[in-house]
Every structure is written in structure tokens, then in C-alpha cells.
Backbone as JSON, one array per atom type, in Angstrom:
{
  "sequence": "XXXXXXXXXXXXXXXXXXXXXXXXXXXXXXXXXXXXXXXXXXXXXXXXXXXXXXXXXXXXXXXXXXXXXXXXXXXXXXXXXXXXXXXXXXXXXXXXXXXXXXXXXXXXXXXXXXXXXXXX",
  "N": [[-10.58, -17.0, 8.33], [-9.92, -14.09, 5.98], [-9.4, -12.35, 3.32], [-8.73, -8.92, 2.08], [-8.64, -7.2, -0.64], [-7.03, -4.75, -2.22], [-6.73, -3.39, -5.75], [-4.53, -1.78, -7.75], [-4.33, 0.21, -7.16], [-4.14, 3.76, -7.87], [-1.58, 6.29, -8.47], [-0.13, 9.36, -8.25], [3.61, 10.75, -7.76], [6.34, 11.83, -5.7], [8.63, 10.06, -5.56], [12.06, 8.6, -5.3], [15.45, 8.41, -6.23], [16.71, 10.19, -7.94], [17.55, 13.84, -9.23], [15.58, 13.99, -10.79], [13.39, 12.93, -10.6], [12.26, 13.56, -7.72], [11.31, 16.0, -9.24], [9.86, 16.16, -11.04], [8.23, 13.86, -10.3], [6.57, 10.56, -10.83], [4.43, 7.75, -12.16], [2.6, 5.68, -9.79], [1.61, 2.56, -9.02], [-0.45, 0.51, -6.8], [-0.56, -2.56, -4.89], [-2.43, -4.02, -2.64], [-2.68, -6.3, -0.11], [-5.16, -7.08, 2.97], [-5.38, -9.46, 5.57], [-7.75, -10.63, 7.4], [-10.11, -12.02, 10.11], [-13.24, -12.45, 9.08], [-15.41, -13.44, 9.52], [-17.52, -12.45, 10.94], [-18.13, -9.91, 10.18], [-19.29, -11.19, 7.56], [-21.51, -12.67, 7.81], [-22.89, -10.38, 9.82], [-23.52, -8.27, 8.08], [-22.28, -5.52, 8.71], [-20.56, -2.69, 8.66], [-18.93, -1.97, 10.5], [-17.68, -4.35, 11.54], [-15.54, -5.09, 10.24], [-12.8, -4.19, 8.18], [-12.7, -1.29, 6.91], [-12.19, -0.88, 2.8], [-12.11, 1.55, 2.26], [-10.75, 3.23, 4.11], [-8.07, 1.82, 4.07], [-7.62, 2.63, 1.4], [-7.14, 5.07, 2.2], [-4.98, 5.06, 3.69], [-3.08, 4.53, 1.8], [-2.63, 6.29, -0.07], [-2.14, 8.53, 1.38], [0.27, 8.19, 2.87], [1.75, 7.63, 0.22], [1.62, 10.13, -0.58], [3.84, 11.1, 0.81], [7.44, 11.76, 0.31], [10.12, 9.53, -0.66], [12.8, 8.44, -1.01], [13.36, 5.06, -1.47], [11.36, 2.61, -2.38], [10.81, 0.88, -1.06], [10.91, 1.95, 1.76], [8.46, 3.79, 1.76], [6.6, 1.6, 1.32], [6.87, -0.13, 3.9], [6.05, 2.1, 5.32], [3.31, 2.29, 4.86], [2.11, -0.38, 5.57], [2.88, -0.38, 8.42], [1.58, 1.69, 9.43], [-1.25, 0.65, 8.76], [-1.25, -1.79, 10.56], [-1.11, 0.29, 12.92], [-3.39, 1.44, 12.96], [-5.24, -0.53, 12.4], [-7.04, -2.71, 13.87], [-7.97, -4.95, 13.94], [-6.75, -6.55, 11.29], [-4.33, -9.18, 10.78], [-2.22, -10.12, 8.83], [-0.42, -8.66, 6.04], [0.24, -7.65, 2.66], [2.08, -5.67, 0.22], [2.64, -4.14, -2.55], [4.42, -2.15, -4.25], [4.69, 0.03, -7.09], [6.43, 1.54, -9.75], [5.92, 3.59, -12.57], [6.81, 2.93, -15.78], [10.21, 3.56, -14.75], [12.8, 5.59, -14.66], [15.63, 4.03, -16.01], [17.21, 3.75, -17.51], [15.98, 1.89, -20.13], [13.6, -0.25, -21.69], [11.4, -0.58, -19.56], [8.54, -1.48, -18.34], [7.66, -1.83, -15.73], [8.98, -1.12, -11.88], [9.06, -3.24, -9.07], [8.36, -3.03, -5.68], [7.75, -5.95, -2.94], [6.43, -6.54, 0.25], [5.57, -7.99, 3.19], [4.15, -8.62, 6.14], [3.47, -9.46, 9.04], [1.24, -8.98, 11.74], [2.87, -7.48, 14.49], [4.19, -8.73, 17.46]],
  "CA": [[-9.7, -15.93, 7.85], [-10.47, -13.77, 4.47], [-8.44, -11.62, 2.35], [-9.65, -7.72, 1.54], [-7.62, -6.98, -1.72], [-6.96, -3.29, -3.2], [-5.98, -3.56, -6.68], [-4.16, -1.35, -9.16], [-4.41, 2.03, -6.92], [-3.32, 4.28, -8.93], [-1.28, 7.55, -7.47], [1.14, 10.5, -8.79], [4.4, 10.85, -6.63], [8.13, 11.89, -6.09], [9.7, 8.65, -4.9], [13.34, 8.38, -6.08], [16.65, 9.38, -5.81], [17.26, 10.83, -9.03], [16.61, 14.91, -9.26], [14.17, 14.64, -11.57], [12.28, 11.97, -10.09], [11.89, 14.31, -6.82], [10.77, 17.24, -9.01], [8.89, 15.75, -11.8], [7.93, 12.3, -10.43], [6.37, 9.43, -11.41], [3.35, 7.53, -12.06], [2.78, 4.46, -9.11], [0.62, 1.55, -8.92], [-0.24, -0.06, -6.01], [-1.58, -3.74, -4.47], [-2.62, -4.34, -1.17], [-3.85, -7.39, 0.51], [-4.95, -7.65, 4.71], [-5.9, -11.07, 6.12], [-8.64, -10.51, 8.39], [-11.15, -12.47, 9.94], [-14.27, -11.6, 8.01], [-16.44, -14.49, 10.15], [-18.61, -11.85, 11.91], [-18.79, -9.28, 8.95], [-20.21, -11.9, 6.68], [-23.11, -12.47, 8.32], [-23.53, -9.08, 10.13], [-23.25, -6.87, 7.02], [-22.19, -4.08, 9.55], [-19.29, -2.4, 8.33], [-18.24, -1.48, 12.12], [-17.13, -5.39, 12.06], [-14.94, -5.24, 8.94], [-11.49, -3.54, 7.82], [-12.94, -0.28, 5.65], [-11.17, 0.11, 2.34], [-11.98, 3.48, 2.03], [-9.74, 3.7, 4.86], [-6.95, 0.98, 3.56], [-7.18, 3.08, 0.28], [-6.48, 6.69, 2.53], [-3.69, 5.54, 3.87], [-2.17, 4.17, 1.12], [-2.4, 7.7, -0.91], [-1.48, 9.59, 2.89], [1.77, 8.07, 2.41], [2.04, 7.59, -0.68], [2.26, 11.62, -0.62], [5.68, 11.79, 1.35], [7.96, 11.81, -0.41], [10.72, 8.79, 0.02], [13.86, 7.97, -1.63], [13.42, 4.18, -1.89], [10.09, 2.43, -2.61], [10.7, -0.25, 0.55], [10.54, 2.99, 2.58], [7.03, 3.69, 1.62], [5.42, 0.24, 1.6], [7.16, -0.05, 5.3], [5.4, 3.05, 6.43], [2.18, 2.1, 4.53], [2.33, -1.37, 6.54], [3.12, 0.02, 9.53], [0.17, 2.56, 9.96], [-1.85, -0.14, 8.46], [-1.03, -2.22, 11.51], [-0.88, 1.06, 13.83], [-4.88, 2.21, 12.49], [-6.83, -1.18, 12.34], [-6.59, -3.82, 14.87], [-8.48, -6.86, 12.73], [-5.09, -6.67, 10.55], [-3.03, -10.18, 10.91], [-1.04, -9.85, 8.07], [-0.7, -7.84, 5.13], [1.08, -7.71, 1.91], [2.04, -4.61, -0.41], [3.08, -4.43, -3.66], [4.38, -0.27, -4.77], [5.46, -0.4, -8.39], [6.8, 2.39, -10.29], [5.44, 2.85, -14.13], [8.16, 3.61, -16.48], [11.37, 3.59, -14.45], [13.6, 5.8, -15.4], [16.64, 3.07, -15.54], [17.79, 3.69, -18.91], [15.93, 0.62, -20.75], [12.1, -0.09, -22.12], [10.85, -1.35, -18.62], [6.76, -1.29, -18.18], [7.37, -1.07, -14.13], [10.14, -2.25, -10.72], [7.99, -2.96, -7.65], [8.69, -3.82, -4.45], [6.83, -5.63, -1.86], [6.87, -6.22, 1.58], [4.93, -8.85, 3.56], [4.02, -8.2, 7.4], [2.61, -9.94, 9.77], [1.09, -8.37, 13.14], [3.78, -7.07, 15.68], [3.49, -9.33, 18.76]],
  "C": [[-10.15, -15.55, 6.45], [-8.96, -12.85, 4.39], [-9.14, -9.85, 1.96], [-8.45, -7.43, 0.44], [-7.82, -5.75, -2.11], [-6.22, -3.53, -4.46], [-5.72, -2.38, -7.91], [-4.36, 0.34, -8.57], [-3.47, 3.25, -7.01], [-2.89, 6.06, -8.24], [0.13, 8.21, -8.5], [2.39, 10.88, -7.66], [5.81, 11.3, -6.86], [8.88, 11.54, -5.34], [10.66, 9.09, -5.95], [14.31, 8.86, -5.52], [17.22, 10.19, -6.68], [16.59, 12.45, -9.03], [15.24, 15.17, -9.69], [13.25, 13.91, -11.18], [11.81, 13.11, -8.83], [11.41, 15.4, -7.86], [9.53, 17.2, -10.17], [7.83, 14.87, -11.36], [7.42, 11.7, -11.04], [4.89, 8.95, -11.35], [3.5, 6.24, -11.01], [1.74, 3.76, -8.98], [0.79, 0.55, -7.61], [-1.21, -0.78, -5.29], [-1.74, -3.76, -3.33], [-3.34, -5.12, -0.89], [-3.45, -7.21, 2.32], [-5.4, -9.03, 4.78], [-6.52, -10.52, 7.35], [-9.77, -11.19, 8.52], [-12.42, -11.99, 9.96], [-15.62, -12.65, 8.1], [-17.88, -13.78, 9.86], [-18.79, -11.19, 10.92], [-19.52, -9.96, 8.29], [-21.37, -12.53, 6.99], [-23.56, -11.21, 9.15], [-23.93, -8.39, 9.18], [-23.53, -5.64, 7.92], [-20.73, -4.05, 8.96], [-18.01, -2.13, 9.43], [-17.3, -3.31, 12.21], [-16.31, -6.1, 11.03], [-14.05, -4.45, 8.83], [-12.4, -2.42, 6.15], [-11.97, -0.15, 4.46], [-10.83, 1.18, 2.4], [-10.94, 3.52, 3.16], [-8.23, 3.14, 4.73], [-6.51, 2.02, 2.61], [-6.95, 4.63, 0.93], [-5.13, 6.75, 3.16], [-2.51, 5.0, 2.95], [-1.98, 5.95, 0.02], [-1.76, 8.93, 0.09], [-0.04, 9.05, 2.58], [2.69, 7.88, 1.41], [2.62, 9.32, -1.07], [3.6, 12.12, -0.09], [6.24, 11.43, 0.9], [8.77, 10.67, 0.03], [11.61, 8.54, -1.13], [13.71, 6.33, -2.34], [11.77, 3.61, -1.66], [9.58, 1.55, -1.36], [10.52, 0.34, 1.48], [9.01, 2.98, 2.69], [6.04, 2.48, 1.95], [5.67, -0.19, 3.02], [5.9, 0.81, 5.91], [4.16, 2.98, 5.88], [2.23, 1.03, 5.59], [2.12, -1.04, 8.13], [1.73, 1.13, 9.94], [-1.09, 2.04, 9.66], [-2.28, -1.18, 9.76], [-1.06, -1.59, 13.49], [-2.9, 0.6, 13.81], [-5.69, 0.95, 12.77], [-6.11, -2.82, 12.79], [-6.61, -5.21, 14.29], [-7.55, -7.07, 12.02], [-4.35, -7.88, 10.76], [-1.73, -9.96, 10.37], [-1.94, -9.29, 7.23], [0.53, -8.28, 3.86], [0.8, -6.7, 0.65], [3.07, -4.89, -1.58], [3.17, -2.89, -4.16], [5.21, -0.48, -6.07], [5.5, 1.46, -9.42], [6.66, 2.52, -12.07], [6.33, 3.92, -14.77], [9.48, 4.05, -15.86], [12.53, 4.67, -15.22], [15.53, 5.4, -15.22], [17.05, 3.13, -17.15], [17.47, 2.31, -19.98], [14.16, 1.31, -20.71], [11.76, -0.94, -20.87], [9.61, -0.71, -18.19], [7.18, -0.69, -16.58], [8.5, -1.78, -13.01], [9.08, -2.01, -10.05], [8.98, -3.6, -6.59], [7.53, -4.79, -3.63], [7.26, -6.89, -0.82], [6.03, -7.42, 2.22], [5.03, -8.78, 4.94], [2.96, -9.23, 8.08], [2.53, -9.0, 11.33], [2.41, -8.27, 14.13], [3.24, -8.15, 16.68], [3.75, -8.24, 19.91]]
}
């Protein structure tokens, strides 16, 4: 078993429930780890036998674009098409963090995250 990690992918959005969050939004940062076994890739070096970021990192910005009220929404439906799109997938774990909150206080960032394992 291996790990493919995305770190720190960085996206513009209008998560929230507050007006201005929908019309201004926000800046978001976001982690992603799959668990996939990464046997056969590491000695093939064929990419056909490996989990593409480039494609981890399109659908995290594809949904990152719809819009969603709560942030557990999003990392759900990231997860979930994560799990739809690429079979090698066991588990996963997402981390969507919001920079500068607007929660009335000096807070750097809230995140959520989510932790999935394969549908049986």
C-alpha cells in the first residue's frame, strides 16, 4: 500500500453561508491523501498503473467550483467522485480549510476533513 499526497492546493471560491461569502468569497486550501497500491507502478514507471494527480488535482478544483454552503459538503462530493473516477482508490482523506474566516476573531484558517474508505 502507498500514499499519493496533494498538498496546499490552493483555490478561490464561494463556500459559506454568509452573503458576502457567496458573492465575494474566500481564499481555500486544500490536502488530499489516496491509499493506493503503488506495487506495480513502482517498478513499471507507466503512469496507466498509478492514480494521476493531475487528475486528483482536477477534481478537487471541479468541485471546488460549486458553490456549497458548508465545507463537509464539498470534501463529501470531492471524496465521492474521487471514489466514483479511479478504481485503485482504498481510502482517502481530505482536508478543505478556509483562509481568514470571517467569524469575527484573528483566525489564520477552520478546516474540515473527512476520511473515506472505498464503498463496498
Amino acid at each position: 500500500m502507498g500514499k499519493i499526497r496533494l498538498k496546499n492546493i490552493r483555490v478561490h471560491s464561494n463556500h459559506g453561508c454568509l452573503k458576502e461569502e457567496m458573492l465575494i468569497g474566500s481564499d481555500y486550501r486544500v490536502d488530499l491523501e489516496v491509499f493506493v497500491n503503488l506495487s506495480e507502478p513502482s517498478t513499471s514507471d507507466k503512469l496507466s498503473d498509478t492514480v494521476d494527480y493531475v487528475h486528483l488535482n482536477n477534481i478537487v478544483k471541479e468541485e471546488m467550483a460549486i458553490r456549497s454552503n458548508l465545507l463537509e459538503h464539498v470534501a463529501k462530493r470531492i471524496l465521492d467522485r474521487i471514489f466514483s473516477e479511479l478504481s485503485a482508490v482504498e481510502n482517502a482523506e481530505i482536508e478543505v480549510a478556509k483562509i481568514n474566516p470571517p467569524i469575527g476573531g484573528d483566525v489564520q484558517s477552520v478546516a474540515v476533513i473527512l476520511k473515506a474508505e472505498r464503498p463496498r
